[in-house]
Amino acid sequence: MVTLEDLNTPKKNTWCPRCGNFGILMAFKKALMQLNLERDQVVLVSGIGCHGKMVNYVNVNGLHGIHGRVLPLATGIKLVNPSLTVVGFAGDADCYDEGWGHFSHAIRRNIDTTLIVHNNMVLGLTTGQTTATSQRGFKTKSTPFGSILPALNPVAHALVSNGTFVARGYSGDVEHLTSLMVEAIKHRGFALLDVFQPCVTFNYLNTYDWFHQRVYKLEEEEHDYTDRQKALEKSFEWGDRIPIGIFCKKEKPTYRDNLPHVKGMSLTKVPITDVDITPLLESMT
Ligand SMILES: Cc1ncc(C[n+]2csc(CCOP(=O)(O)OP(=O)(O)O)c2C)c(N)n1
Ligand code: SF4
Ligand SMILES: [Mg+2]
């Protein structure tokens, strides 16, 4: 069984002290231990940003991709290696700004992968600019007079895109976040886990105190996660009370289930050395 020591890496951690990313890192390692997954069964993909260093700090297979492209990379890896557990770590700018086009389609395809978004509502690595999830009025280097746009609601978008697992966590509650990660990874299909992650250096608004005063757990209010309509209603709750937990969970056929000729087959094991594509190319000329 994998231990915490097995999952540690010798890389020097360069996150700011108290960064919300530490909670996500710890929760993820605990989730891997609880799931009893072997290290070689797991592949992580990350984008560019402070969150992207996740692949450096967990001792499993990892691909540090490019900004905005976590989902295409995770999709490709899972399609050719269906036996692997594929987890993507994206930033809010990474996924909800530059990579936004991939988001709805990944949900629609229902490829059996997990996406964990470090939603700090700011561009961290580039030293503090407004993102799609920044609050209206948020003042940063890119919006010195305050953002004039309403914040995008990723949970609501995932729900209306027919997401089969839609959840939100908070990195200040590692135990709860661990349980959400376990459920997300176990889910057969695409799982979105949006995580409130305080950026203690550049987000002066959405701080640990701010979240502590507001977040509450859906399961404590007997939310029925099979009721998508109710989940959508809950996803718009924002203000004095903000819900975390599983909004919606439903089994549906995955992308591969719709491709019976490759179902269960690892495309990496299909011999291709004898394949002659000349006739195919000639048919196109
Ligand atoms: C294709 C591309 N576009 C833009 C950038 C510049 N860039 C680097 S990190 C970053 C955003 C980081 O913000 P976020 O995704 O929210 O991650 P965080 O640092 O907050 O974890 C950007 C725009 C880049 N490296 N590559
Ligand atoms: S800039 Fe923000 S997100 Fe990046 S490491 Fe520092 S606290 Fe964390
Ligand atoms: Mg960010």
Short mmCIF file of C-alpha atoms and ligand atoms in Angstrom, two decimals:
data_model
loop_
_atom_site.label_atom_id
_atom_site.label_comp_id
_atom_site.label_asym_id
_atom_site.label_seq_id
_atom_site.Cartn_x
_atom_site.Cartn_y
_atom_site.Cartn_z
CA MET A 1 0.00 0.00 0.00
CA VAL A 2 1.26 3.47 -0.90
CA THR A 3 2.32 5.68 2.04
CA LEU A 4 2.66 9.42 2.47
CA GLU A 5 6.46 9.05 2.27
CA ASP A 6 6.15 7.16 -1.02
CA LEU A 7 4.18 10.08 -2.47
CA ASN A 8 6.60 12.80 -1.38
CA THR A 9 9.20 14.08 -3.86
CA PRO A 10 12.60 15.70 -3.22
CA LYS A 11 11.51 18.87 -5.07
CA LYS A 12 11.72 22.10 -3.07
CA ASN A 13 8.23 23.51 -2.56
CA THR A 14 8.10 27.13 -3.79
CA TRP A 15 4.47 28.00 -2.94
CA CYS A 16 4.02 31.00 -0.61
CA PRO A 17 3.64 30.02 3.08
CA ARG A 18 -0.08 29.31 3.89
CA CYS A 19 -1.03 29.08 0.19
CA GLY A 20 -4.28 27.15 -0.28
CA ASN A 21 -2.44 24.79 -2.62
CA PHE A 22 -0.93 23.02 0.41
CA GLY A 23 -4.41 21.83 1.47
CA ILE A 24 -5.08 20.49 -2.03
CA LEU A 25 -1.72 18.68 -2.10
CA MET A 26 -2.29 17.03 1.27
CA ALA A 27 -5.88 16.08 0.44
CA PHE A 28 -4.77 14.53 -2.84
CA LYS A 29 -2.06 12.41 -1.23
CA LYS A 30 -4.52 11.22 1.39
CA ALA A 31 -7.06 10.40 -1.32
CA LEU A 32 -4.51 8.28 -3.21
CA MET A 33 -3.74 6.39 0.00
CA GLN A 34 -7.42 5.82 0.76
CA LEU A 35 -8.04 4.59 -2.77
CA ASN A 36 -5.10 2.23 -2.41
CA LEU A 37 -3.87 3.09 -5.89
CA GLU A 38 -0.38 2.04 -6.92
CA ARG A 39 1.86 4.88 -8.09
CA ASP A 40 2.30 3.51 -11.60
CA GLN A 41 -1.49 3.39 -12.09
CA VAL A 42 -1.86 7.16 -11.71
CA VAL A 43 -1.08 9.95 -14.19
CA LEU A 44 -1.36 13.64 -13.32
CA VAL A 45 -1.61 16.46 -15.83
CA SER A 46 -1.26 20.13 -14.92
CA GLY A 47 -1.42 23.49 -16.64
CA ILE A 48 0.82 26.51 -16.17
CA GLY A 49 0.39 28.46 -12.95
CA CYS A 50 1.16 27.98 -9.26
CA HIS A 51 -1.19 24.97 -9.31
CA GLY A 52 0.91 23.43 -12.10
CA LYS A 53 3.59 22.46 -9.62
CA MET A 54 1.33 19.70 -8.27
CA VAL A 55 3.00 17.30 -10.69
CA ASN A 56 6.37 18.11 -9.11
CA TYR A 57 5.20 17.41 -5.58
CA VAL A 58 3.43 14.04 -5.95
CA ASN A 59 5.56 11.02 -6.72
CA VAL A 60 3.44 9.49 -9.49
CA ASN A 61 3.55 9.85 -13.29
CA GLY A 62 3.06 13.48 -14.26
CA LEU A 63 2.91 15.73 -17.29
CA HIS A 64 3.31 19.48 -16.80
CA GLY A 65 1.41 20.64 -19.86
CA ILE A 66 0.76 24.08 -21.31
CA HIS A 67 -1.58 26.79 -20.09
CA GLY A 68 -5.23 26.01 -20.86
CA ARG A 69 -4.65 22.51 -22.21
CA VAL A 70 -5.04 20.21 -19.22
CA LEU A 71 -8.21 18.65 -20.59
CA PRO A 72 -7.00 17.75 -24.12
CA LEU A 73 -3.91 16.12 -22.59
CA ALA A 74 -5.89 14.21 -19.96
CA THR A 75 -8.39 13.13 -22.62
CA GLY A 76 -5.66 11.78 -24.90
CA ILE A 77 -3.93 9.89 -22.11
CA LYS A 78 -7.15 8.23 -20.95
CA LEU A 79 -8.33 7.37 -24.46
CA VAL A 80 -5.22 5.36 -25.27
CA ASN A 81 -4.61 4.00 -21.75
CA PRO A 82 -8.06 3.24 -20.30
CA SER A 83 -6.64 1.33 -17.33
CA LEU A 84 -4.87 4.41 -15.94
CA THR A 85 -6.35 6.79 -13.37
CA VAL A 86 -5.99 10.22 -14.95
CA VAL A 87 -6.29 13.36 -12.86
CA GLY A 88 -5.94 16.90 -14.20
CA PHE A 89 -4.99 19.89 -12.04
CA ALA A 90 -5.88 23.23 -13.56
CA GLY A 91 -5.94 26.85 -12.44
CA ASP A 92 -9.02 29.03 -12.72
CA ALA A 93 -7.43 31.17 -15.46
CA ASP A 94 -6.02 27.99 -17.00
CA CYS A 95 -9.37 26.21 -17.22
CA TYR A 96 -12.06 28.90 -17.07
CA ASP A 97 -10.27 31.50 -19.24
CA GLU A 98 -7.72 30.18 -21.73
CA GLY A 99 -8.94 26.57 -21.61
CA TRP A 100 -12.66 27.36 -21.44
CA GLY A 101 -13.48 25.89 -24.84
CA HIS A 102 -12.35 22.46 -23.66
CA PHE A 103 -14.41 22.52 -20.49
CA SER A 104 -17.95 21.96 -21.78
CA HIS A 105 -16.81 19.44 -24.37
CA ALA A 106 -14.87 17.36 -21.82
CA ILE A 107 -18.00 17.25 -19.68
CA ARG A 108 -20.17 16.39 -22.68
CA ARG A 109 -17.85 13.55 -23.73
CA ASN A 110 -17.88 12.12 -20.21
CA ILE A 111 -14.39 10.69 -20.51
CA ASP A 112 -13.50 8.82 -17.34
CA THR A 113 -11.10 11.42 -15.88
CA THR A 114 -11.05 13.79 -12.90
CA LEU A 115 -10.47 17.52 -13.13
CA ILE A 116 -9.45 19.39 -9.98
CA VAL A 117 -9.49 23.18 -10.41
CA HIS A 118 -7.45 25.31 -7.99
CA ASN A 119 -9.92 28.18 -8.01
CA ASN A 120 -8.14 31.08 -6.28
CA MET A 121 -10.07 33.61 -8.39
CA VAL A 122 -6.85 35.28 -9.51
CA LEU A 123 -3.85 34.68 -11.76
CA GLY A 124 -1.29 33.70 -9.14
CA LEU A 125 1.91 32.90 -11.01
CA THR A 126 1.75 36.06 -13.13
CA THR A 127 1.52 38.10 -9.89
CA GLY A 128 -2.13 38.99 -9.57
CA GLN A 129 -4.56 39.72 -12.41
CA THR A 130 -8.33 39.23 -12.68
CA THR A 131 -9.71 35.88 -13.94
CA ALA A 132 -13.11 34.69 -15.12
CA THR A 133 -14.05 33.70 -11.56
CA SER A 134 -12.85 36.93 -9.89
CA GLN A 135 -15.62 38.77 -8.09
CA ARG A 136 -17.18 41.82 -9.73
CA GLY A 137 -15.40 44.91 -8.38
CA PHE A 138 -12.15 42.97 -7.66
CA LYS A 139 -9.19 45.34 -8.06
CA THR A 140 -5.98 43.91 -9.52
CA LYS A 141 -3.17 45.01 -11.83
CA SER A 142 -5.38 44.23 -14.86
CA THR A 143 -8.52 45.86 -13.40
CA PRO A 144 -7.22 48.75 -11.25
CA PHE A 145 -10.71 50.31 -11.04
CA GLY A 146 -12.34 46.96 -10.22
CA SER A 147 -13.59 44.18 -12.49
CA ILE A 148 -16.73 45.27 -14.34
CA LEU A 149 -17.77 41.71 -15.22
CA PRO A 150 -19.82 39.23 -13.21
CA ALA A 151 -17.89 36.12 -12.10
CA LEU A 152 -18.33 32.99 -14.18
CA ASN A 153 -20.04 30.12 -12.32
CA PRO A 154 -18.21 26.88 -13.26
CA VAL A 155 -20.45 24.65 -11.14
CA ALA A 156 -23.61 25.94 -12.84
CA HIS A 157 -21.98 25.55 -16.28
CA ALA A 158 -20.97 21.97 -15.51
CA LEU A 159 -24.50 21.18 -14.35
CA VAL A 160 -26.17 22.54 -17.48
CA SER A 161 -23.61 20.72 -19.63
CA ASN A 162 -25.00 17.49 -18.11
CA GLY A 163 -21.94 16.83 -15.93
CA THR A 164 -22.10 13.39 -14.36
CA PHE A 165 -20.11 14.42 -11.25
CA VAL A 166 -20.06 18.06 -10.18
CA ALA A 167 -18.59 19.06 -6.84
CA ARG A 168 -16.96 21.94 -5.02
CA GLY A 169 -14.44 21.75 -2.17
CA TYR A 170 -12.47 24.11 0.01
CA SER A 171 -8.75 23.67 0.64
CA GLY A 172 -9.16 24.96 4.22
CA ASP A 173 -11.06 21.74 5.05
CA VAL A 174 -8.61 18.99 4.09
CA GLU A 175 -10.66 16.11 5.49
CA HIS A 176 -13.77 17.07 3.53
CA LEU A 177 -11.72 17.78 0.41
CA THR A 178 -10.08 14.35 0.67
CA SER A 179 -13.49 12.66 0.73
CA LEU A 180 -14.58 14.65 -2.34
CA MET A 181 -11.40 13.67 -4.19
CA VAL A 182 -11.97 10.01 -3.36
CA GLU A 183 -15.54 10.18 -4.70
CA ALA A 184 -14.46 12.14 -7.80
CA ILE A 185 -11.72 9.65 -8.70
CA LYS A 186 -14.00 6.67 -8.05
CA HIS A 187 -16.70 8.15 -10.29
CA ARG A 188 -16.98 6.39 -13.64
CA GLY A 189 -17.08 9.34 -16.05
CA PHE A 190 -15.89 12.93 -16.04
CA ALA A 191 -15.68 14.43 -12.55
CA LEU A 192 -15.32 18.15 -11.92
CA LEU A 193 -14.04 19.20 -8.51
CA ASP A 194 -13.79 22.97 -8.27
CA VAL A 195 -11.76 23.88 -5.17
CA PHE A 196 -11.75 27.21 -3.35
CA GLN A 197 -8.04 27.82 -2.86
CA PRO A 198 -7.05 31.01 -1.03
CA CYS A 199 -4.15 32.83 -2.71
CA VAL A 200 -2.73 34.57 0.34
CA THR A 201 -0.46 36.82 -1.72
CA PHE A 202 -2.70 38.22 -4.47
CA ASN A 203 -6.31 37.67 -3.47
CA TYR A 204 -7.03 40.09 -0.61
CA LEU A 205 -10.80 39.47 -0.90
CA ASN A 206 -11.39 35.71 -0.87
CA THR A 207 -9.29 34.86 2.18
CA TYR A 208 -9.42 31.90 4.61
CA ASP A 209 -11.52 34.06 6.95
CA TRP A 210 -13.86 35.01 4.12
CA PHE A 211 -14.44 31.33 3.23
CA HIS A 212 -14.64 30.13 6.86
CA GLN A 213 -17.51 32.55 7.45
CA ARG A 214 -19.45 31.38 4.41
CA VAL A 215 -18.93 27.76 3.34
CA TYR A 216 -21.33 25.05 4.47
CA LYS A 217 -21.61 21.40 3.45
CA LEU A 218 -24.45 20.32 1.19
CA GLU A 219 -24.62 16.89 2.80
CA GLU A 220 -25.37 18.50 6.17
CA GLU A 221 -28.56 19.89 4.62
CA GLU A 222 -29.58 16.56 3.09
CA HIS A 223 -29.06 17.73 -0.46
CA ASP A 224 -30.19 15.09 -2.97
CA TYR A 225 -27.38 14.93 -5.54
CA THR A 226 -29.53 13.02 -8.03
CA ASP A 227 -31.74 16.12 -8.39
CA ARG A 228 -29.98 18.24 -11.05
CA GLN A 229 -32.59 21.00 -10.88
CA LYS A 230 -32.08 21.42 -7.15
CA ALA A 231 -28.30 21.26 -7.65
CA LEU A 232 -28.54 24.10 -10.17
CA GLU A 233 -30.50 26.17 -7.68
CA LYS A 234 -27.81 25.50 -5.05
CA SER A 235 -25.04 26.43 -7.48
CA PHE A 236 -26.35 30.01 -7.59
CA GLU A 237 -26.17 30.39 -3.82
CA TRP A 238 -23.46 33.00 -3.23
CA GLY A 239 -23.18 35.58 -0.49
CA ASP A 240 -23.44 34.94 3.24
CA ARG A 241 -23.68 31.19 2.59
CA ILE A 242 -21.80 29.25 -0.09
CA PRO A 243 -22.28 25.49 -0.53
CA ILE A 244 -19.49 22.94 -0.91
CA GLY A 245 -19.86 19.20 -1.47
CA ILE A 246 -21.33 17.05 -4.25
CA PHE A 247 -23.94 19.02 -6.21
CA CYS A 248 -24.78 16.30 -8.72
CA LYS A 249 -23.76 12.70 -9.36
CA LYS A 250 -25.19 10.42 -12.02
CA GLU A 251 -24.01 7.35 -13.95
CA LYS A 252 -24.09 7.76 -17.73
CA PRO A 253 -22.26 5.99 -20.56
CA THR A 254 -18.70 7.21 -20.96
CA TYR A 255 -17.15 8.20 -24.29
CA ARG A 256 -15.59 4.75 -24.63
CA ASP A 257 -18.89 3.00 -23.93
CA ASN A 258 -20.07 4.57 -27.18
CA LEU A 259 -17.14 3.04 -29.07
CA PRO A 260 -17.77 -0.70 -28.64
CA HIS A 261 -14.95 -1.68 -31.07
CA VAL A 262 -12.29 -0.21 -28.74
CA LYS A 263 -14.04 -0.72 -25.41
CA GLY A 264 -11.58 -1.95 -22.80
CA MET A 265 -8.76 -2.04 -25.35
CA SER A 266 -5.49 -0.25 -24.64
CA LEU A 267 -4.55 1.47 -27.90
CA THR A 268 -0.90 1.55 -26.80
CA LYS A 269 -0.87 -2.25 -27.15
CA VAL A 270 -2.25 -2.36 -30.69
CA PRO A 271 0.64 -3.28 -33.05
CA ILE A 272 1.07 -0.58 -35.69
CA THR A 273 4.37 -1.54 -37.32
CA ASP A 274 2.62 -3.65 -39.98
CA VAL A 275 -0.01 -1.08 -40.80
CA ASP A 276 0.32 0.30 -44.31
CA ILE A 277 -1.53 3.57 -44.72
CA THR A 278 -0.50 4.07 -48.35
CA PRO A 279 -3.88 2.92 -49.77
CA LEU A 280 -5.67 5.29 -47.42
CA LEU A 281 -3.49 8.22 -48.45
CA GLU A 282 -3.89 7.36 -52.12
CA SER A 283 -7.68 7.26 -51.74
CA MET A 284 -7.54 10.90 -50.68
CA THR A 285 -5.55 12.21 -53.66
C1 LIG B 1 -0.30 29.68 -23.64
C2 LIG B 1 0.06 30.57 -22.47
N1 LIG B 1 -0.68 31.66 -22.22
C3 LIG B 1 -0.37 32.47 -21.17
C4 LIG B 1 0.68 32.15 -20.37
C5 LIG B 1 1.05 33.07 -19.21
N2 LIG B 1 0.62 32.53 -17.93
C6 LIG B 1 1.43 31.83 -17.13
S1 LIG B 1 0.69 31.33 -15.72
C7 LIG B 1 -0.75 32.05 -16.19
C8 LIG B 1 -2.01 32.01 -15.39
C9 LIG B 1 -1.96 31.48 -14.05
O1 LIG B 1 -3.24 31.62 -13.48
P1 LIG B 1 -4.10 30.37 -13.05
O2 LIG B 1 -4.36 29.45 -14.18
O3 LIG B 1 -5.31 30.88 -12.35
O4 LIG B 1 -3.12 29.61 -12.08
P2 LIG B 1 -2.55 30.03 -10.64
O5 LIG B 1 -1.19 30.61 -10.89
O6 LIG B 1 -3.49 31.01 -10.05
O7 LIG B 1 -2.48 28.72 -9.92
C10 LIG B 1 -0.63 32.68 -17.43
C11 LIG B 1 -1.70 33.43 -18.12
C12 LIG B 1 1.42 30.98 -20.64
N3 LIG B 1 2.43 30.59 -19.87
N4 LIG B 1 1.08 30.23 -21.69
S1 SF4 B 2 0.96 33.45 -5.54
FE1 SF4 B 2 -0.93 32.77 -4.55
S2 SF4 B 2 -1.46 30.81 -5.54
FE2 SF4 B 2 0.69 31.28 -6.00
S3 SF4 B 2 1.86 30.19 -4.43
FE3 SF4 B 2 1.55 32.29 -3.70
S4 SF4 B 2 -0.32 32.19 -2.47
FE4 SF4 B 2 -0.25 30.34 -3.72
MG MG B 3 -5.61 31.13 -10.32
#
